[in-house]
mmCIF file of C-alpha atoms in Angstrom:
data_model
loop_
_atom_site.group_PDB
_atom_site.id
_atom_site.type_symbol
_atom_site.label_atom_id
_atom_site.label_comp_id
_atom_site.label_asym_id
_atom_site.label_seq_id
_atom_site.Cartn_x
_atom_site.Cartn_y
_atom_site.Cartn_z
ATOM 1 C CA MET A 12 -43.091 -190.043 39.464
ATOM 2 C CA SER A 13 -41.695 -193.403 40.281
ATOM 3 C CA ASP A 14 -44.899 -195.493 39.161
ATOM 4 C CA TRP A 15 -44.339 -194.101 35.343
ATOM 5 C CA PRO A 16 -40.904 -193.357 34.472
ATOM 6 C CA LEU A 17 -39.834 -191.212 31.648
ATOM 7 C CA THR A 18 -36.387 -192.132 31.222
ATOM 8 C CA ARG A 19 -34.992 -190.704 28.076
ATOM 9 C CA THR A 20 -34.611 -187.193 26.862
ATOM 10 C CA PHE A 21 -34.812 -185.004 23.735
ATOM 11 C CA ARG A 22 -33.861 -181.240 23.044
ATOM 12 C CA SER A 23 -36.735 -180.176 21.054
ATOM 13 C CA SER A 24 -37.378 -176.382 20.130
ATOM 14 C CA SER A 25 -39.592 -175.463 22.835
ATOM 15 C CA GLY A 26 -37.279 -177.202 26.035
ATOM 16 C CA GLU A 27 -36.319 -180.530 26.834
ATOM 17 C CA VAL A 28 -38.533 -183.812 26.702
ATOM 18 C CA ARG A 29 -39.134 -186.642 28.513
ATOM 19 C CA TRP A 30 -39.869 -189.968 26.516
ATOM 20 C CA ASP A 31 -39.427 -193.269 26.822
ATOM 21 C CA SER A 32 -40.946 -196.355 24.548
ATOM 22 C CA LEU A 33 -42.529 -200.140 25.944
ATOM 23 C CA GLY A 34 -42.241 -202.994 23.777
ATOM 24 C CA ASP A 35 -40.111 -204.928 20.765
ATOM 25 C CA PRO A 36 -38.187 -202.335 18.867
ATOM 26 C CA GLY A 37 -38.345 -204.644 15.875
ATOM 27 C CA ARG A 38 -42.092 -204.370 16.395
ATOM 28 C CA ASP A 39 -44.683 -202.224 14.409
ATOM 29 C CA PRO A 40 -43.882 -198.113 16.130
ATOM 30 C CA VAL A 41 -47.023 -196.869 17.657
ATOM 31 C CA VAL A 42 -46.769 -192.972 19.194
ATOM 32 C CA LEU A 43 -49.326 -191.528 21.789
ATOM 33 C CA LEU A 44 -50.067 -188.611 22.471
ATOM 34 C CA HIS A 45 -51.655 -186.518 25.582
ATOM 35 C CA GLY A 46 -54.017 -183.976 26.059
ATOM 36 C CA THR A 47 -54.125 -180.902 28.307
ATOM 37 C CA PRO A 48 -53.972 -180.834 30.965
ATOM 38 C CA PHE A 49 -52.882 -184.203 31.540
ATOM 39 C CA SER A 50 -49.323 -186.314 30.524
ATOM 40 C CA SER A 51 -48.385 -189.459 29.235
ATOM 41 C CA TYR A 52 -49.522 -190.844 32.337
ATOM 42 C CA VAL A 53 -52.736 -191.290 31.203
ATOM 43 C CA TRP A 54 -52.090 -193.856 28.642
ATOM 44 C CA ARG A 55 -49.973 -195.894 30.906
ATOM 45 C CA ALA A 56 -52.446 -198.655 30.961
ATOM 46 C CA VAL A 57 -53.226 -198.575 27.152
ATOM 47 C CA ALA A 58 -49.544 -198.679 26.489
ATOM 48 C CA ARG A 59 -48.510 -201.559 28.353
ATOM 49 C CA ALA A 60 -51.537 -203.451 26.809
ATOM 50 C CA LEU A 61 -50.204 -202.654 22.931
ATOM 51 C CA ALA A 62 -46.702 -203.153 24.061
ATOM 52 C CA ARG A 63 -47.599 -206.531 23.565
ATOM 53 C CA ARG A 64 -47.681 -206.071 19.774
ATOM 54 C CA HIS A 65 -46.271 -202.875 19.286
ATOM 55 C CA HIS A 66 -43.374 -200.735 19.829
ATOM 56 C CA VAL A 67 -45.280 -197.868 21.881
ATOM 57 C CA PHE A 68 -43.437 -194.581 21.701
ATOM 58 C CA VAL A 69 -44.377 -191.869 25.084
ATOM 59 C CA TRP A 70 -44.089 -188.864 25.776
ATOM 60 C CA ASP A 71 -44.813 -185.387 27.911
ATOM 61 C CA MET A 72 -45.122 -182.558 25.656
ATOM 62 C CA PRO A 73 -43.165 -179.142 26.727
ATOM 63 C CA GLY A 74 -44.888 -177.942 29.549
ATOM 64 C CA TYR A 75 -46.237 -181.021 30.837
ATOM 65 C CA GLY A 76 -45.609 -183.721 33.425
ATOM 66 C CA ALA A 77 -41.956 -184.616 33.835
ATOM 67 C CA SER A 78 -41.150 -182.891 30.541
ATOM 68 C CA GLU A 79 -39.078 -178.917 30.915
ATOM 69 C CA MET A 80 -41.288 -176.349 32.111
ATOM 70 C CA PHE A 81 -40.217 -172.624 32.419
ATOM 71 C CA SER A 82 -40.940 -168.923 32.068
ATOM 72 C CA GLY A 83 -41.764 -167.533 28.748
ATOM 73 C CA GLN A 84 -41.654 -171.132 26.975
ATOM 74 C CA ASP A 85 -43.752 -171.636 23.948
ATOM 75 C CA VAL A 86 -46.167 -174.418 24.803
ATOM 76 C CA SER A 87 -48.862 -173.098 22.291
ATOM 77 C CA LEU A 88 -50.744 -175.712 19.881
ATOM 78 C CA ALA A 89 -47.926 -174.865 17.104
ATOM 79 C CA ALA A 90 -45.185 -175.004 19.430
ATOM 80 C CA GLN A 91 -46.123 -178.376 20.232
ATOM 81 C CA GLY A 92 -46.626 -179.871 16.366
ATOM 82 C CA ARG A 93 -43.141 -178.457 15.425
ATOM 83 C CA VAL A 94 -41.854 -180.444 18.819
ATOM 84 C CA PHE A 95 -44.033 -183.734 17.552
ATOM 85 C CA THR A 96 -42.521 -183.634 13.613
ATOM 86 C CA GLU A 97 -38.667 -182.760 15.636
ATOM 87 C CA LEU A 98 -39.066 -186.193 17.566
ATOM 88 C CA LEU A 99 -40.334 -188.244 14.952
ATOM 89 C CA ALA A 100 -37.552 -187.667 13.317
ATOM 90 C CA HIS A 101 -35.275 -188.137 16.596
ATOM 91 C CA TRP A 102 -37.084 -191.008 17.139
ATOM 92 C CA GLU A 103 -36.248 -191.958 12.863
ATOM 93 C CA LEU A 104 -40.028 -192.934 12.374
ATOM 94 C CA GLU A 105 -40.950 -192.842 9.516
ATOM 95 C CA GLU A 106 -44.712 -193.974 8.791
ATOM 96 C CA PRO A 107 -46.069 -194.854 12.662
ATOM 97 C CA ARG A 108 -48.958 -195.548 13.911
ATOM 98 C CA VAL A 109 -49.997 -192.263 16.130
ATOM 99 C CA VAL A 110 -53.227 -191.955 18.897
ATOM 100 C CA ALA A 111 -53.786 -189.165 19.991
ATOM 101 C CA HIS A 112 -56.340 -187.393 22.326
ATOM 102 C CA ASP A 113 -57.472 -183.989 23.204
ATOM 103 C CA PHE A 114 -55.281 -181.195 22.743
ATOM 104 C CA GLY A 115 -52.822 -184.065 21.094
ATOM 105 C CA GLY A 116 -55.711 -184.480 18.572
ATOM 106 C CA ALA A 117 -54.874 -181.150 17.081
ATOM 107 C CA VAL A 118 -50.797 -181.186 17.394
ATOM 108 C CA SER A 119 -50.697 -184.888 15.661
ATOM 109 C CA LEU A 120 -53.132 -182.863 13.131
ATOM 110 C CA ARG A 121 -50.906 -179.986 12.924
ATOM 111 C CA ALA A 122 -48.073 -182.212 12.256
ATOM 112 C CA HIS A 123 -49.186 -183.895 9.553
ATOM 113 C CA LEU A 124 -51.262 -181.364 7.578
ATOM 114 C CA LEU A 125 -48.645 -178.978 8.300
ATOM 115 C CA HIS A 126 -45.372 -180.433 9.073
ATOM 116 C CA GLY A 127 -45.666 -183.293 6.088
ATOM 117 C CA ALA A 128 -45.256 -186.023 9.544
ATOM 118 C CA ARG A 129 -46.605 -189.468 7.734
ATOM 119 C CA TYR A 130 -48.463 -191.602 9.923
ATOM 120 C CA ARG A 131 -49.474 -195.023 8.617
ATOM 121 C CA SER A 132 -52.661 -194.349 10.229
ATOM 122 C CA LEU A 133 -54.047 -191.747 12.440
ATOM 123 C CA THR A 134 -56.813 -192.785 15.854
ATOM 124 C CA LEU A 135 -58.285 -189.426 17.394
ATOM 125 C CA VAL A 136 -59.581 -190.107 20.754
ATOM 126 C CA ASP A 137 -62.019 -187.269 21.813
ATOM 127 C CA PRO A 138 -59.943 -184.488 20.182
ATOM 128 C CA VAL A 139 -59.889 -180.700 19.922
ATOM 129 C CA ALA A 140 -60.218 -180.605 16.685
ATOM 130 C CA LEU A 141 -63.157 -178.128 15.756
ATOM 131 C CA ALA A 142 -64.369 -174.894 16.447
ATOM 132 C CA PRO A 143 -65.836 -173.786 19.036
ATOM 133 C CA TRP A 144 -63.636 -175.168 21.897
ATOM 134 C CA GLY A 145 -62.736 -174.110 25.233
ATOM 135 C CA SER A 146 -65.050 -174.141 28.026
ATOM 136 C CA PRO A 147 -65.841 -171.046 30.348
ATOM 137 C CA PHE A 148 -63.279 -172.148 32.915
ATOM 138 C CA PHE A 149 -60.863 -172.022 30.114
ATOM 139 C CA GLU A 150 -62.158 -168.799 28.189
ATOM 140 C CA LEU A 151 -61.641 -167.325 32.236
ATOM 141 C CA VAL A 152 -58.425 -168.257 33.070
ATOM 142 C CA GLY A 153 -57.390 -168.215 29.779
ATOM 143 C CA ARG A 154 -58.247 -164.041 30.075
ATOM 144 C CA HIS A 155 -57.099 -163.605 33.282
ATOM 145 C CA SER A 156 -54.312 -166.348 33.782
ATOM 146 C CA GLU A 157 -51.723 -163.589 35.859
ATOM 147 C CA VAL A 158 -54.234 -163.236 38.898
ATOM 148 C CA PHE A 159 -55.025 -166.810 38.816
ATOM 149 C CA GLY A 160 -51.244 -167.101 38.662
ATOM 150 C CA GLN A 161 -51.052 -165.602 42.170
ATOM 151 C CA LEU A 162 -53.557 -167.917 44.176
ATOM 152 C CA PRO A 163 -52.384 -169.340 46.983
ATOM 153 C CA PRO A 164 -51.173 -172.770 46.952
ATOM 154 C CA ALA A 165 -53.853 -174.125 48.154
ATOM 155 C CA LEU A 166 -56.813 -172.656 46.401
ATOM 156 C CA HIS A 167 -55.163 -173.605 43.341
ATOM 157 C CA ARG A 168 -54.540 -176.982 44.136
ATOM 158 C CA ALA A 169 -57.969 -177.191 44.698
ATOM 159 C CA LEU A 170 -58.670 -175.669 41.847
ATOM 160 C CA VAL A 171 -56.639 -178.312 39.728
ATOM 161 C CA ARG A 172 -58.324 -180.934 41.445
ATOM 162 C CA GLU A 173 -62.232 -179.671 40.255
ATOM 163 C CA TYR A 174 -60.820 -178.958 36.644
ATOM 164 C CA VAL A 175 -58.911 -182.224 36.158
ATOM 165 C CA GLY A 176 -61.482 -184.767 38.078
ATOM 166 C CA SER A 177 -64.169 -183.221 35.812
ATOM 167 C CA ALA A 178 -62.734 -185.127 32.634
ATOM 168 C CA SER A 179 -64.207 -188.661 34.707
ATOM 169 C CA SER A 180 -67.653 -189.311 33.623
ATOM 170 C CA PRO A 181 -67.793 -192.183 36.547
ATOM 171 C CA GLY A 182 -64.639 -190.301 38.599
ATOM 172 C CA LEU A 183 -60.966 -190.882 38.967
ATOM 173 C CA HIS A 184 -59.262 -193.167 41.685
ATOM 174 C CA PRO A 185 -57.602 -190.552 44.955
ATOM 175 C CA ALA A 186 -54.709 -191.789 43.536
ATOM 176 C CA VAL A 187 -54.959 -191.128 40.214
ATOM 177 C CA LEU A 188 -55.653 -187.592 40.545
ATOM 178 C CA ASP A 189 -53.510 -186.953 42.708
ATOM 179 C CA ARG A 190 -50.808 -187.974 40.237
ATOM 180 C CA LEU A 191 -52.369 -186.451 37.092
ATOM 181 C CA VAL A 192 -52.064 -183.159 39.700
ATOM 182 C CA VAL A 193 -49.032 -182.732 40.718
ATOM 183 C CA PRO A 194 -46.712 -182.148 37.726
ATOM 184 C CA TRP A 195 -49.511 -178.239 38.830
ATOM 185 C CA LEU A 196 -48.101 -177.844 41.741
ATOM 186 C CA GLY A 197 -45.461 -175.922 43.148
ATOM 187 C CA ASP A 198 -43.824 -172.296 41.617
ATOM 188 C CA PRO A 199 -42.731 -173.871 38.772
ATOM 189 C CA GLY A 200 -45.992 -176.167 37.830
ATOM 190 C CA GLN A 201 -48.604 -174.009 39.070
ATOM 191 C CA ALA A 202 -47.173 -170.731 36.324
ATOM 192 C CA ALA A 203 -47.107 -173.594 33.561
ATOM 193 C CA PHE A 204 -50.853 -174.658 34.571
ATOM 194 C CA TYR A 205 -51.753 -171.101 33.730
ATOM 195 C CA ARG A 206 -49.225 -170.381 31.224
ATOM 196 C CA GLN A 207 -50.774 -173.092 28.803
ATOM 197 C CA ILE A 208 -54.379 -172.095 29.214
ATOM 198 C CA ALA A 209 -53.317 -168.898 28.233
ATOM 199 C CA GLN A 210 -51.409 -170.075 25.064
ATOM 200 C CA ALA A 211 -54.347 -171.944 24.127
ATOM 201 C CA ASP A 212 -55.598 -170.299 20.940
ATOM 202 C CA GLN A 213 -58.292 -171.255 19.184
ATOM 203 C CA ARG A 214 -56.628 -170.266 15.283
ATOM 204 C CA HIS A 215 -54.116 -173.370 15.481
ATOM 205 C CA THR A 216 -57.414 -175.180 14.612
ATOM 206 C CA ASP A 217 -59.239 -173.350 12.319
ATOM 207 C CA GLU A 218 -55.171 -173.285 10.342
ATOM 208 C CA VAL A 219 -56.481 -177.178 9.811
ATOM 209 C CA GLN A 220 -59.717 -178.066 10.258
ATOM 210 C CA ASP A 221 -60.414 -176.591 6.237
ATOM 211 C CA ARG A 222 -57.689 -179.774 5.483
ATOM 212 C CA TYR A 223 -59.289 -182.543 6.800
ATOM 213 C CA GLY A 224 -60.982 -183.396 3.635
ATOM 214 C CA ALA A 225 -57.773 -184.259 2.499
ATOM 215 C CA ILE A 226 -56.582 -186.595 5.015
ATOM 216 C CA THR A 227 -55.899 -189.754 2.853
ATOM 217 C CA ILE A 228 -54.882 -192.012 6.009
ATOM 218 C CA PRO A 229 -57.248 -194.891 7.631
ATOM 219 C CA VAL A 230 -58.528 -193.292 10.533
ATOM 220 C CA LEU A 231 -60.454 -194.129 14.076
ATOM 221 C CA VAL A 232 -62.099 -191.325 16.182
ATOM 222 C CA CYS A 233 -63.036 -192.198 19.304
ATOM 223 C CA TRP A 234 -65.333 -190.477 22.198
ATOM 224 C CA GLY A 235 -66.515 -190.651 25.335
ATOM 225 C CA GLU A 236 -70.796 -190.667 25.353
ATOM 226 C CA ASP A 237 -71.031 -188.846 28.512
ATOM 227 C CA ASP A 238 -68.031 -186.357 27.838
ATOM 228 C CA THR A 239 -68.661 -183.142 28.864
ATOM 229 C CA TRP A 240 -65.855 -181.064 27.820
ATOM 230 C CA ILE A 241 -66.161 -181.922 24.173
ATOM 231 C CA PRO A 242 -70.035 -183.681 23.354
ATOM 232 C CA LEU A 243 -70.107 -186.312 21.056
ATOM 233 C CA ASP A 244 -71.664 -184.337 18.555
ATOM 234 C CA LYS A 245 -67.949 -182.833 17.801
ATOM 235 C CA GLY A 246 -67.183 -186.583 17.352
ATOM 236 C CA HIS A 247 -69.854 -186.807 14.349
ATOM 237 C CA GLU A 248 -69.028 -183.750 12.852
ATOM 238 C CA LEU A 249 -65.418 -184.576 12.340
ATOM 239 C CA VAL A 250 -65.794 -188.181 10.966
ATOM 240 C CA ALA A 251 -68.270 -186.526 8.347
ATOM 241 C CA LEU A 252 -65.022 -184.444 7.449
ATOM 242 C CA ILE A 253 -62.748 -186.824 7.338
ATOM 243 C CA PRO A 254 -63.147 -189.412 4.484
ATOM 244 C CA GLY A 255 -63.710 -192.722 5.011
ATOM 245 C CA ALA A 256 -63.120 -192.087 9.098
ATOM 246 C CA ARG A 257 -65.605 -194.109 11.275
ATOM 247 C CA LEU A 258 -66.800 -193.315 14.619
ATOM 248 C CA GLU A 259 -66.306 -195.550 17.908
ATOM 249 C CA THR A 260 -67.925 -194.477 20.370
ATOM 250 C CA VAL A 261 -67.534 -195.516 24.818
ATOM 251 C CA PRO A 262 -70.420 -196.036 26.152
ATOM 252 C CA ARG A 263 -69.860 -194.755 30.454
ATOM 253 C CA ALA A 264 -66.800 -192.787 29.239
ATOM 254 C CA GLY A 265 -66.420 -188.943 30.176
ATOM 255 C CA HIS A 266 -63.341 -186.674 28.324
ATOM 256 C CA LEU A 267 -61.125 -188.985 29.813
ATOM 257 C CA VAL A 268 -61.392 -192.618 28.317
ATOM 258 C CA GLN A 269 -58.685 -193.854 28.764
ATOM 259 C CA GLU A 270 -59.418 -194.034 32.921
ATOM 260 C CA ASP A 271 -62.734 -194.397 32.254
ATOM 261 C CA ALA A 272 -62.988 -197.350 29.761
ATOM 262 C CA PRO A 273 -59.373 -198.931 29.241
ATOM 263 C CA ALA A 274 -60.751 -202.183 28.688
ATOM 264 C CA HIS A 275 -63.143 -200.790 25.640
ATOM 265 C CA LEU A 276 -59.892 -198.525 24.165
ATOM 266 C CA THR A 277 -57.397 -200.445 23.990
ATOM 267 C CA ALA A 278 -59.865 -203.261 22.411
ATOM 268 C CA ALA A 279 -61.008 -200.703 19.948
ATOM 269 C CA LEU A 280 -57.089 -199.862 18.864
ATOM 270 C CA VAL A 281 -56.235 -203.658 18.778
ATOM 271 C CA ASP A 282 -58.732 -204.124 16.071
ATOM 272 C CA PHE A 283 -57.829 -201.242 14.309
ATOM 273 C CA LEU A 284 -54.353 -201.051 14.891
ATOM 274 C CA GLY A 285 -53.794 -204.739 13.827
#
């Protein structure tokens, strides 16, 4: 994984977390959260661009990317919200700007609304935030994760490639798709892939959804107009629930806006973050 090395380690309540930072430590901190089934790798272009103005923190959640994966690991939204709160304390960041994608959106919202994590601003990119969520595939695998976990490696690899690739509207470059799939291969990776789906539970967003009206920090919601995983209608619904929130739609981008339209997303972030 030398193309996107995470050189530092934090021992969290859900296992070892790999993380790193880019940019001048004296500048305004920005923390990036990835979604599922991805890793901080999806933020590489945006992170490097933002590092010209900010001190940017990136991390792989427990059970994802380069972070620890093990049997019995708690990788639920509830656990990730606690881990993120722990990380902010470890980094000694009192009010960073936070940018969160997909599942990371729910993680950042739980940390803020349930665990007292304070942010200077929050950007949510195609977030998992409103019920109902979860595709038919996601629900099927969640109900039968033990069966899917026993798939022959070649079939598992093909399934993951097809699933990850469907997050992009124009399609992912083969090398990028390979890089996103690699953490989920082999015995630990295959088990971890189905573990995170099995532990996905809508109640973890239900617990915070009624609190969105209490958010007082500046909020930007970015959404790929061609997102087939979570439709744009959810973006309009979410913005209506958060006081003062603004919606930025991204043309010709699917769920993986960072890959489909990195320049557009970066420009929107630069305008919002200052």
